[in-house]
Each structure stands twice: as structure tokens, then as C-alpha cells.
Amino acid sequence: MRVAIFGLGYVGAVSGACLAELGHEVVGVDVSDAKIDMINRGEAPIVEEMIAELTAGAVSMGRFRATKDAAAALIDAEASLVSVGTPTARDGTPDLSFVDAVVAEIGAALKGGDRPHTVIIRSTVPPGTTERRLAPLLEKAAGEPLGGRLSLAFNPEFLREGRSVRDFRQPPFTIIGALSDKAYDDVARLYAGVESEVVRTTPEVAESIKLLSNAWHGLKVAFANEAGRILKAAGVDSRRALEIFVKDAVLNISPAYLRPGFAFGGSCLPKDLRAMISIAERGRAAAPIMKAALASNEAHLEAALAAVRACGRRPAVLFGLAFKPGTDDLRESPYVALAERLIGKGYALKIVDPYVDASRLMGKNKEFIEREIPHFVEMMAKDAEEAVDAAEIVIYGHATGVDKGAILERGVGKILIDLSGDKDLEACGADYRSVAW
Ligand SMILES: NC(=O)c1ccc[n+]([C@@H]2O[C@H](COP(=O)([O-])OP(=O)(O)OC[C@H]3O[C@@H](n4cnc5c(N)ncnc54)[C@H](O)[C@@H]3O)[C@@H](O)[C@H]2O)c1
């Protein structure tokens, strides 16, 4: 493909050299004369492993050159890649002015033309930017709507500086947030030859994945450092502990626990987070992440409560009381906490959880529920169908297949607040609501 790349910084310079290596014909555009001159001399404008040789090779083969003239670069380009900076503005939001300027420049240069062209945004931008901000900007500048000759996509970049050429060749995945099939096909064509899973989604999901990834990486680094401080304060070899910790690919370094749902609880997670915090405090080590995990969980519980209160209707039935399905362990169950707060707000509440048999509860479990919800025995509904019929609001934490069937069959006309993310519930004809999706 013939590609114009706008912005020859870390992303643009690496993409240019690597796309040329894949066989594309690349023209780079930048406002910096120094960068343009360097590329045209066959020198990389950045320092990165392998980039000097790649740039020299691509330029000498005539597959990569640079110019300041956007219109000239676009004359017969089939696609343009936007990789200008999006630094933090004074108010903390990303400064999108460079992206805006380049998209407007591309639109103006394409105005009145007749060749198909796909604009691909690679700069990191907030969710919604491509569709709601850049699409209208491009349409206005080009004087024609997207969907005809012009297409637009968001395609995030996952390279790490220092090993960016290797990351370009072997990315974790190729995400294409496309507004049309043509946009998707063009981006996919650009990376043909790069071995990675290609995922098609909407631009705003693609934009979110980039931000989520960097937030997650930051959180991981901060977690490892905080864990190190706490363990050091307790006299433990933290490097050894984390080395072994990451060997668990089932629960620790895995998709487990990474799905939006309801608050965590149970007999272990809150207790052991509090234990970590107390160890940190004893050793005078700062533990803001451990504390924030508890605070964030509490915020999630409050968000669920607010969602129920926003319905303006009562009574309610809660499906699920134990902290997870298939157990009668009620200790620190977030559903117990939600029930307790709803009762506190005067809600007439019924609870469906066949695993919780009041007559069989014992020890700490019994003590806990009697303290949190003194009359919970009277609230436990024996018949899920009757409970759904009698309620205006159905709150879904978890349920057996049979009890879920009662909601699916009888949920029409009720408000259904789904705390679990169970896709079956969305289609049952109830007024479906959620907290985190
Ligand atoms: N650096 C990374 O590792 C990395 C990784 C993934 C995503 N990103 C994202 O990619 C984007 C670019 O990052 P970067 O590190 O390459 O930035 P950078 O600052 O190194 O490069 C940006 C380039 O854009 C040029 N530019 C500015 N305005 C221009 C215009 N109107 N026309 C043409 N060129 C123009 C600048 O001169 C500069 O060379 C950012 O949104 C960043 O968040 C960066």
C-alpha cells in the first residue's frame, strides 16, 4: 500500500521503517525539518534497537521518504496513519490539538479528489474521539461524508520504547476499531505479514483498550513496588515472593478477576487486604493501592445501591446472598452488605439463594448474618417465581439455572438490575440496567 505517516516521533518513525520492511511505500510527514532531513539521509530520528539499520535499508530501497508537504505526501496515498503526540494539557486532559490539526490537514488535502483513502488514527486518544470528534472534522475538511471514498479507523499502538521494532513485528494483538468494512480491510491489509491476532471492534472500544492497557501496566508496576515495600518492611525477600507469585497463571497472571461484575467479598479477599495494610502500617510502608482496592470496592457497592434507588420503585428481590454461587458462606458477602443497606433505606426485600439454608448455618457464618441482617430468615424466599412476581425490582447477583429461568420467564415489566454481567438477562424483556457496563 501507499501510506502517508503523520508525526515521525517514536511511533511514526518505527511504523514507517517497519511498514516499509513489510513492502509498503511510505511517505512520512512532520513539522520538524531536522527529522525530515534525517530520514531522507537514511538516518532514524530516534534511538531504538534495530531502527538505524531498518531506516537506512528502507530509504535506500526507495520505500521510505519524508516531507513537510502534507498534500504532496497524500497525492496517491491509499491510507494515512496519524501518530502525532497527545500530551497532557494544563487541565490534565489529553491535548488533542495536534491530532485535530493533522486530521483537518488530511481532509483539506483530500478535498475534491476521487481516490479512496482511509485515515488511521494511531495516536492515543480518549474513547469516543475518533467517532465523535475526528469523523466530523474529517468530513467537514474533506467536504464529503465518510462511507463513500473516505474511511476512518482507530488502530492503537502497543510498542514499548527500547524494543519497539520487535514489538511492531510481534504485537500482543492488532486491534482495529473500524467504522466500516473498507476501513477494517485497509488496516488489516497494512499489517498483513505481522503475526498476531486481529480483533475488530468499534473505535471507542479500541481507544479504551489502549488506555486500559497503560493504566493496567502502571497499576502492575505500582502494585509490585508497593508489595515489595510492604514485604521488605516485614523482613521478607520480596523479589523471591513476586518471582513465585507470577508463576500462577491460573489466578494471578490470567484473565481471572478481570471482568466487570459486582464487588468482591467473602472470607478471604477483604480480610487479607486488611492484613496487608496492617503489615504495611506496622512497618511504616505506604500502601495506597491496597487501601484503594477496599475503597474502590466500597464505591462499587454504593454504585449498586444508587442504581437500585434510582429506580424509584419498590419492593425488590435480590438473587444471591452468599458471596458466590454454590456456597452458603455469607461472611463479608457484598450481597449481604447490599441487602443490609437496602433494608436500612426501608426497602421491602426478599432474597433468593437456595444454598443458604438458615436452619443449617453455624458458627462465624451464623453470627455474621445475624449481626448484619437480624431478620434475614423471614426475607429468604422459598419460591423464585413468586418472589419475582411480587417484586418491582429484580437485583441479580447470582442464581441457580432454575431460579434464573424464573427471571427470564417472568421478568417482563420489572426493572432488572444485573450485577453479574449475564448476557441472557439482557434479552428477557425486563427494563435491563447495570452498574459497570
Ligand atoms: N512512544 C510510545 O511508546 C507510544 C506507544 C504507543 C502509543 N503512543 C502514542 O502515539 C502518539 C505519538 O507518540 P510519540 O511518542 O511517537 O510522540 P512524539 O512526540 O515522539 O512524536 C510526535 C511527532 O509528531 C510531530 N507533529 C506534531 N504536529 C504535527 C503536525 N501538525 N504534522 C506532522 N507532524 C506533527 C512532532 O514533530 C513529532 O515528531 C501519542 O498519542 C502517544 O501517546 C506512543
Coordinates of C-alpha atoms and ligand atoms in Angstrom, one line a residue:
M1 CA 0.0 0.0 0.0
R2 CA 1.0 3.6 -0.4
V3 CA 0.9 5.1 3.1
A4 CA 1.4 8.6 4.5
I5 CA 2.5 8.8 8.1
F6 CA 1.9 12.0 10.1
G7 CA 4.2 12.5 13.0
L8 CA 7.7 11.0 12.9
G9 CA 8.3 10.5 16.6
Y10 CA 8.7 7.2 18.3
V11 CA 5.6 5.7 16.9
G12 CA 5.7 7.2 13.4
A13 CA 9.4 6.6 12.8
V14 CA 9.2 3.0 13.9
S15 CA 5.9 2.4 11.9
G16 CA 7.4 4.0 8.8
A17 CA 10.5 1.8 8.8
C18 CA 8.6 -1.4 9.7
L19 CA 5.8 -0.8 7.2
A20 CA 8.4 -0.2 4.5
E21 CA 10.0 -3.5 5.6
L22 CA 6.6 -5.2 5.1
G23 CA 6.7 -4.0 1.5
H24 CA 4.6 -0.8 1.7
E25 CA 5.6 2.5 0.2
V26 CA 5.8 5.1 3.0
V27 CA 6.0 8.9 3.0
G28 CA 6.5 10.4 6.4
V29 CA 5.2 13.9 7.2
D30 CA 6.4 16.0 10.2
V31 CA 6.7 19.7 11.1
S32 CA 10.3 19.2 12.1
D33 CA 12.8 19.9 9.3
A34 CA 15.5 18.1 11.3
K35 CA 13.5 14.8 11.4
I36 CA 12.6 15.0 7.7
D37 CA 16.3 15.6 6.7
M38 CA 17.5 12.7 8.8
I39 CA 15.0 10.3 7.3
N40 CA 15.8 11.4 3.8
R41 CA 19.5 10.8 4.6
G42 CA 18.6 7.3 5.7
E43 CA 19.0 8.1 9.4
A44 CA 16.5 7.3 12.1
P45 CA 15.3 10.4 14.1
I46 CA 15.1 8.3 17.3
V47 CA 17.3 5.9 19.1
E48 CA 15.9 2.4 19.2
E49 CA 17.2 -1.1 18.8
M50 CA 17.5 -2.1 15.1
I51 CA 15.8 1.2 13.9
A52 CA 19.0 2.7 12.3
E53 CA 19.6 -0.3 10.0
L54 CA 15.9 -0.6 9.1
T55 CA 15.6 3.1 8.3
A56 CA 18.8 3.1 6.2
G57 CA 17.6 0.0 4.3
A58 CA 14.0 1.3 3.7
V59 CA 15.2 4.7 2.5
S60 CA 17.9 3.2 0.2
M61 CA 15.3 0.9 -1.4
G62 CA 13.1 3.9 -2.1
R63 CA 10.3 2.7 0.2
F64 CA 10.6 5.3 2.8
R65 CA 11.0 9.1 2.5
A66 CA 9.8 12.2 4.4
T67 CA 8.4 15.6 3.6
K68 CA 6.9 18.6 5.2
D69 CA 4.3 18.9 2.5
A70 CA 1.2 17.0 3.6
A71 CA -0.6 17.5 0.3
A72 CA 2.3 16.1 -1.7
A73 CA 2.5 13.1 0.6
L74 CA -1.2 12.4 0.1
I75 CA -1.3 12.7 -3.7
D76 CA -1.6 9.0 -4.3
A77 CA -1.7 7.6 -0.8
E78 CA -4.3 4.9 -0.1
A79 CA -4.1 5.4 3.7
S80 CA -2.7 7.8 6.2
L81 CA -1.5 7.0 9.7
V82 CA -1.8 9.7 12.3
S83 CA 0.8 9.3 15.0
V84 CA 1.3 12.8 16.4
G85 CA 1.7 13.5 20.1
T86 CA -1.3 13.8 22.5
P87 CA 0.5 15.2 25.6
T88 CA -1.3 16.1 28.8
A89 CA -2.8 19.6 28.7
R90 CA -2.7 22.0 31.6
D91 CA -6.1 20.8 32.9
G92 CA -4.9 17.2 32.9
T93 CA -6.9 16.2 29.8
P94 CA -5.0 14.9 26.7
D95 CA -4.2 17.8 24.3
L96 CA -5.8 16.7 21.0
S97 CA -4.8 19.8 19.1
F98 CA -2.1 18.1 17.1
V99 CA -4.4 15.3 16.1
D100 CA -7.2 17.7 15.2
A101 CA -4.7 19.8 13.1
V102 CA -3.4 16.8 11.1
V103 CA -6.9 15.3 10.5
A104 CA -8.1 18.7 9.2
E105 CA -5.0 18.9 7.1
I106 CA -5.5 15.5 5.6
G107 CA -9.2 16.3 4.9
A108 CA -8.3 19.5 3.2
A109 CA -5.7 17.8 1.0
L110 CA -8.1 15.1 0.0
K111 CA -10.9 17.5 -0.8
G112 CA -12.3 17.2 -4.3
G113 CA -10.3 14.1 -5.1
D114 CA -11.7 10.8 -6.3
R115 CA -9.4 8.1 -4.9
P116 CA -10.4 6.0 -2.0
H117 CA -8.5 6.8 1.2
T118 CA -8.5 5.5 4.8
V119 CA -7.4 7.6 7.7
I120 CA -6.0 5.5 10.6
I121 CA -5.6 7.1 14.0
R122 CA -2.7 5.6 15.9
S123 CA -2.2 8.4 18.5
T124 CA -3.6 7.5 21.9
V125 CA -6.9 9.4 22.3
P126 CA -9.8 9.2 24.8
P127 CA -12.8 6.9 24.0
G128 CA -15.2 8.5 21.5
T129 CA -12.6 10.8 20.0
T130 CA -12.4 9.1 16.6
E131 CA -16.1 8.8 16.0
R132 CA -17.5 11.9 17.7
R133 CA -14.7 14.4 17.2
L134 CA -12.4 13.3 14.3
A135 CA -15.0 11.8 12.0
P136 CA -17.0 15.1 11.7
L137 CA -13.7 17.1 11.5
L138 CA -12.5 15.0 8.6
E139 CA -15.9 15.1 6.8
K140 CA -16.0 18.9 7.2
A141 CA -12.4 19.4 5.9
A142 CA -12.9 17.0 3.0
G143 CA -16.3 18.4 2.2
E144 CA -17.8 14.9 1.9
P145 CA -19.2 12.2 4.3
L146 CA -17.4 9.1 5.4
G147 CA -18.6 5.9 3.9
G148 CA -18.1 6.8 0.3
R149 CA -14.5 7.3 -0.9
L150 CA -13.2 8.1 2.6
S151 CA -12.9 5.8 5.6
L152 CA -11.7 6.2 9.2
A153 CA -10.4 3.8 11.8
F154 CA -8.7 3.8 15.2
N155 CA -5.8 1.4 15.5
P156 CA -3.9 1.6 18.8
E157 CA -0.1 1.1 19.0
F158 CA 1.3 -1.2 21.7
L159 CA 5.0 -0.8 21.2
R160 CA 7.4 -0.3 24.1
E161 CA 10.2 2.1 23.7
G162 CA 13.6 0.4 23.7
R163 CA 12.2 -2.7 21.9
S164 CA 9.7 -1.1 19.6
V165 CA 10.8 -2.8 16.4
R166 CA 10.4 -6.2 18.0
D167 CA 7.0 -5.1 19.4
F168 CA 5.9 -3.8 16.0
R169 CA 6.8 -7.2 14.4
Q170 CA 5.2 -9.2 17.2
P171 CA 2.4 -7.1 18.8
P172 CA 0.2 -8.6 21.6
F173 CA -2.7 -8.2 19.1
T174 CA -3.8 -6.0 16.3
I175 CA -6.9 -4.0 17.3
I176 CA -8.9 -2.4 14.5
G177 CA -11.6 0.0 15.6
A178 CA -13.3 0.4 12.3
L179 CA -16.3 2.5 11.3
S180 CA -16.8 0.5 8.1
D181 CA -15.7 -2.7 6.3
K182 CA -13.5 -0.7 4.0
A183 CA -11.7 0.9 6.9
Y184 CA -11.2 -2.6 8.5
D185 CA -9.9 -4.2 5.3
D186 CA -7.4 -1.4 4.7
V187 CA -5.9 -1.6 8.2
A188 CA -5.8 -5.4 8.1
R189 CA -4.1 -5.1 4.7
L190 CA -1.5 -2.8 6.2
Y191 CA -0.5 -5.4 8.8
A192 CA -0.7 -8.5 6.5
G193 CA 2.6 -10.2 7.4
V194 CA 2.6 -9.3 11.0
E195 CA 1.8 -12.3 13.1
S196 CA -0.8 -11.5 15.7
E197 CA -4.5 -12.0 16.4
V198 CA -6.5 -9.3 14.6
V199 CA -9.5 -8.1 16.6
R200 CA -12.2 -6.0 15.0
T201 CA -14.2 -3.7 17.3
T202 CA -15.7 -0.2 17.5
P203 CA -13.3 2.8 17.6
E204 CA -14.3 3.6 21.1
V205 CA -13.6 0.1 22.4
A206 CA -10.2 0.2 20.6
E207 CA -9.5 3.6 22.1
S208 CA -10.4 2.2 25.6
I209 CA -8.2 -0.8 25.2
K210 CA -5.1 1.4 24.7
L211 CA -5.9 3.5 27.8
L212 CA -6.8 0.4 29.8
S213 CA -3.6 -1.3 28.9
N214 CA -1.4 1.6 30.0
A215 CA -3.5 2.1 33.2
W216 CA -3.1 -1.6 33.9
H217 CA 0.6 -1.6 33.3
G218 CA 1.0 1.4 35.6
L219 CA -1.1 -0.4 38.2
K220 CA 1.0 -3.5 37.9
V221 CA 4.3 -1.7 38.4
A222 CA 2.9 0.3 41.3
F223 CA 1.4 -2.9 42.9
A224 CA 4.8 -4.8 42.6
N225 CA 6.6 -1.9 44.1
E226 CA 4.1 -1.5 46.9
A227 CA 4.2 -5.2 47.6
G228 CA 8.0 -5.0 47.7
R229 CA 7.9 -2.2 50.2
I230 CA 5.4 -4.0 52.5
L231 CA 7.3 -7.3 52.3
K232 CA 10.6 -5.6 52.9
A233 CA 9.1 -3.8 55.9
A234 CA 8.1 -7.3 57.2
G235 CA 11.7 -8.6 56.6
V236 CA 10.6 -10.8 53.6
D237 CA 12.6 -11.4 50.4
S238 CA 10.1 -9.6 48.1
R239 CA 11.9 -10.4 44.9
R240 CA 11.6 -14.1 45.6
A241 CA 8.0 -13.8 46.7
L242 CA 7.0 -11.9 43.5
E243 CA 9.0 -14.3 41.3
I244 CA 7.0 -17.2 42.6
F245 CA 3.7 -15.2 42.7
V246 CA 3.8 -14.6 38.9
K247 CA 4.2 -18.4 38.3
D248 CA 0.5 -18.7 39.0
A249 CA -1.0 -18.3 35.5
V250 CA -4.4 -19.6 36.7
L251 CA -5.4 -16.9 39.1
N252 CA -2.6 -14.3 39.3
I253 CA -1.4 -13.5 35.8
S254 CA -4.5 -14.5 33.9
P255 CA -8.0 -13.3 32.8
A256 CA -9.3 -14.3 36.2
Y257 CA -11.0 -11.5 38.2
L258 CA -10.7 -9.1 35.2
R259 CA -14.4 -8.9 34.1
P260 CA -16.6 -6.1 35.3
G261 CA -19.1 -7.5 37.8
F262 CA -20.1 -7.0 41.4
A263 CA -17.9 -6.1 44.4
F264 CA -15.5 -8.7 45.8
G265 CA -16.1 -10.2 49.2
G266 CA -16.1 -13.5 51.0
S267 CA -14.0 -14.7 53.8
C268 CA -10.5 -14.1 52.3
L269 CA -10.1 -11.1 49.9
P270 CA -11.2 -8.2 52.2
K271 CA -9.6 -9.9 55.3
D272 CA -6.3 -10.4 53.6
L273 CA -6.2 -6.9 52.0
R274 CA -6.7 -5.6 55.6
A275 CA -3.9 -7.9 56.7
M276 CA -1.5 -6.4 54.1
I277 CA -2.5 -2.9 55.1
S278 CA -1.8 -3.7 58.8
I279 CA 1.6 -5.2 58.0
A280 CA 2.4 -2.1 55.9
E281 CA 1.4 0.2 58.7
R282 CA 3.4 -1.7 61.3
G283 CA 6.4 -1.4 59.1
R284 CA 5.7 2.3 58.2
A285 CA 5.4 1.4 54.5
A286 CA 2.9 3.3 52.4
A287 CA 0.2 1.1 51.0
P288 CA -2.2 3.3 49.0
I289 CA -3.1 0.6 46.4
M290 CA -4.2 -2.0 49.0
K291 CA -6.3 0.7 50.7
A292 CA -7.7 1.9 47.4
A293 CA -8.7 -1.6 46.4
L294 CA -11.0 -1.7 49.5
A295 CA -12.2 1.9 48.8
S296 CA -12.9 1.1 45.2
N297 CA -14.9 -2.0 46.2
E298 CA -16.9 0.1 48.6
A299 CA -17.6 2.6 45.8
H300 CA -18.8 -0.2 43.6
L301 CA -21.3 -1.3 46.3
E302 CA -22.5 2.2 46.7
A303 CA -23.0 2.5 42.9
A304 CA -25.2 -0.6 43.0
L305 CA -27.2 0.9 45.8
A306 CA -27.6 4.1 43.9
A307 CA -28.7 2.1 40.8
V308 CA -31.5 0.5 42.9
R309 CA -32.5 3.8 44.5
A310 CA -32.6 5.5 41.1
C311 CA -35.4 3.1 40.0
G312 CA -37.9 4.9 42.2
R313 CA -39.8 1.7 42.6
R314 CA -40.1 -1.0 45.3
P315 CA -40.3 -3.7 46.5
A316 CA -37.1 -5.6 45.5
V317 CA -35.9 -9.2 45.3
L318 CA -32.2 -10.0 45.5
F319 CA -31.0 -13.1 43.8
G320 CA -27.8 -14.4 45.5
L321 CA -26.8 -13.8 49.1
A322 CA -23.7 -15.9 49.6
F323 CA -20.5 -14.2 48.3
K324 CA -20.6 -16.5 45.3
P325 CA -22.9 -19.2 43.9
G326 CA -22.9 -22.7 45.3
T327 CA -21.8 -21.9 48.8
D328 CA -23.6 -20.8 52.0
D329 CA -20.6 -18.7 53.2
L330 CA -22.1 -15.4 54.0
R331 CA -19.1 -13.8 55.7
E332 CA -18.3 -10.4 54.1
S333 CA -20.6 -11.2 51.2
P334 CA -21.1 -8.0 49.2
Y335 CA -24.7 -9.1 48.6
V336 CA -25.3 -9.2 52.4
A337 CA -23.8 -5.7 52.5
L338 CA -26.2 -4.6 49.7
A339 CA -29.2 -6.2 51.3
E340 CA -28.3 -4.6 54.7
R341 CA -28.1 -1.1 53.1
L342 CA -31.4 -1.6 51.2
I343 CA -33.2 -2.7 54.3
G344 CA -31.6 0.4 56.0
K345 CA -33.2 2.5 53.3
G346 CA -36.6 1.0 54.0
Y347 CA -36.8 -1.4 51.1
A348 CA -39.2 -4.4 51.5
L349 CA -36.7 -7.1 50.3
K350 CA -36.9 -10.7 49.5
I351 CA -33.8 -12.8 48.9
V352 CA -33.5 -15.9 46.8
D353 CA -30.4 -18.2 47.4
P354 CA -31.3 -21.8 47.8
Y355 CA -27.8 -22.6 49.0
V356 CA -28.3 -20.5 52.1
D357 CA -30.4 -22.7 54.5
A358 CA -31.0 -20.6 57.6
S359 CA -31.5 -23.8 59.8
R360 CA -28.1 -25.1 58.8
L361 CA -26.0 -22.0 59.3
M362 CA -23.4 -22.4 62.0
G363 CA -20.5 -20.7 63.8
K364 CA -19.0 -17.5 62.5
N365 CA -21.2 -17.6 59.4
K366 CA -24.4 -17.6 61.5
E367 CA -23.0 -15.0 63.9
F368 CA -22.1 -12.7 60.9
I369 CA -25.5 -12.8 59.2
E370 CA -27.5 -12.4 62.4
R371 CA -25.4 -9.3 63.2
E372 CA -25.8 -7.8 59.6
I373 CA -29.4 -8.7 58.9
P374 CA -31.2 -9.7 62.1
H375 CA -34.4 -10.9 60.4
F376 CA -32.9 -12.4 57.4
V377 CA -34.7 -15.7 57.8
E378 CA -38.1 -14.0 57.1
M379 CA -36.6 -12.4 54.0
M380 CA -35.5 -15.7 52.4
A381 CA -37.9 -16.6 49.7
K382 CA -38.6 -20.3 49.0
D383 CA -40.1 -19.8 45.6
A384 CA -38.2 -17.8 43.0
E385 CA -41.3 -17.4 40.7
E386 CA -43.4 -16.0 43.5
A387 CA -40.6 -13.7 44.5
V388 CA -40.2 -12.3 41.0
D389 CA -44.0 -11.8 40.7
A390 CA -44.2 -9.9 43.9
A391 CA -41.2 -7.6 43.1
E392 CA -40.9 -4.4 41.1
I393 CA -37.1 -4.5 41.1
V394 CA -35.1 -7.7 40.5
I395 CA -31.5 -7.4 41.5
Y396 CA -29.4 -10.2 40.0
G397 CA -26.2 -11.3 41.8
H398 CA -26.3 -15.0 41.1
A399 CA -28.8 -17.8 40.9
T400 CA -29.3 -21.4 40.0
G401 CA -30.3 -22.2 36.5
V402 CA -33.9 -22.9 37.6
D403 CA -34.1 -19.6 39.5
K404 CA -32.6 -17.7 36.6
G405 CA -35.3 -19.3 34.5
A406 CA -37.9 -17.7 36.7
I407 CA -36.5 -14.2 36.0
L408 CA -36.3 -14.9 32.3
E409 CA -39.9 -16.1 32.2
R410 CA -41.4 -13.6 34.5
G411 CA -39.2 -10.5 34.3
V412 CA -41.2 -8.6 31.7
G413 CA -42.4 -5.3 33.2
K414 CA -39.9 -5.4 36.1
I415 CA -36.7 -3.4 36.4
L416 CA -33.8 -5.8 36.3
I417 CA -30.5 -4.7 37.8
D418 CA -27.8 -7.1 36.6
L419 CA -24.8 -7.2 38.9
S420 CA -23.3 -10.2 37.2
G421 CA -23.0 -9.4 33.5
D422 CA -25.0 -12.4 32.5
K423 CA -25.8 -11.8 28.8
D424 CA -29.0 -14.0 28.9
L425 CA -30.7 -11.4 31.1
E426 CA -30.4 -8.5 28.7
A427 CA -33.0 -10.1 26.3
C428 CA -35.6 -11.2 28.8
G429 CA -37.9 -8.2 28.2
A430 CA -37.3 -6.5 31.5
D431 CA -36.1 -2.9 31.9
Y432 CA -32.5 -4.0 32.0
R433 CA -30.0 -1.9 34.0
S434 CA -26.4 -2.4 35.1
V435 CA -23.7 -0.7 37.1
A436 CA -20.4 -1.2 35.2
W437 CA -21.3 -1.9 31.6
Ligands
LIG1 N1 6.0 6.4 22.5 C1 5.4 5.3 22.6 O1 6.0 4.3 23.1 C2 4.0 5.2 22.3 C3 3.4 3.9 22.2 C4 2.0 3.8 21.9 C5 1.3 4.9 21.6 N2 1.9 6.1 21.7 C6 1.0 7.3 21.3 O2 1.4 7.7 20.0 C7 1.3 9.1 19.9 C8 2.7 9.6 19.4 O3 3.7 9.3 20.4 P1 5.2 9.5 20.1 O4 5.9 9.0 21.3 O5 5.6 8.9 18.8 O6 5.2 11.1 20.1 P2 6.4 12.1 19.7 O7 6.2 13.3 20.5 O8 7.7 11.3 19.8 O9 6.2 12.4 18.1 C9 5.2 13.2 17.7 C10 5.6 13.8 16.3 O10 4.5 14.4 15.8 C11 5.1 15.6 15.1 N3 4.0 16.5 14.8 C12 3.4 17.4 15.6 N4 2.5 18.1 15.0 C13 2.5 17.7 13.7 C14 1.8 18.1 12.5 N5 0.8 19.0 12.5 N6 2.1 17.4 11.4 C15 3.0 16.5 11.3 N7 3.7 16.1 12.4 C16 3.5 16.7 13.6 C17 6.1 16.1 16.0 O11 7.1 16.9 15.4 C18 6.8 14.7 16.5 O12 7.8 14.4 15.6 C19 0.9 9.6 21.2 O13 -0.5 9.8 21.2 C20 1.3 8.5 22.2 O14 0.5 8.5 23.3 C21 3.2 6.3 22.0

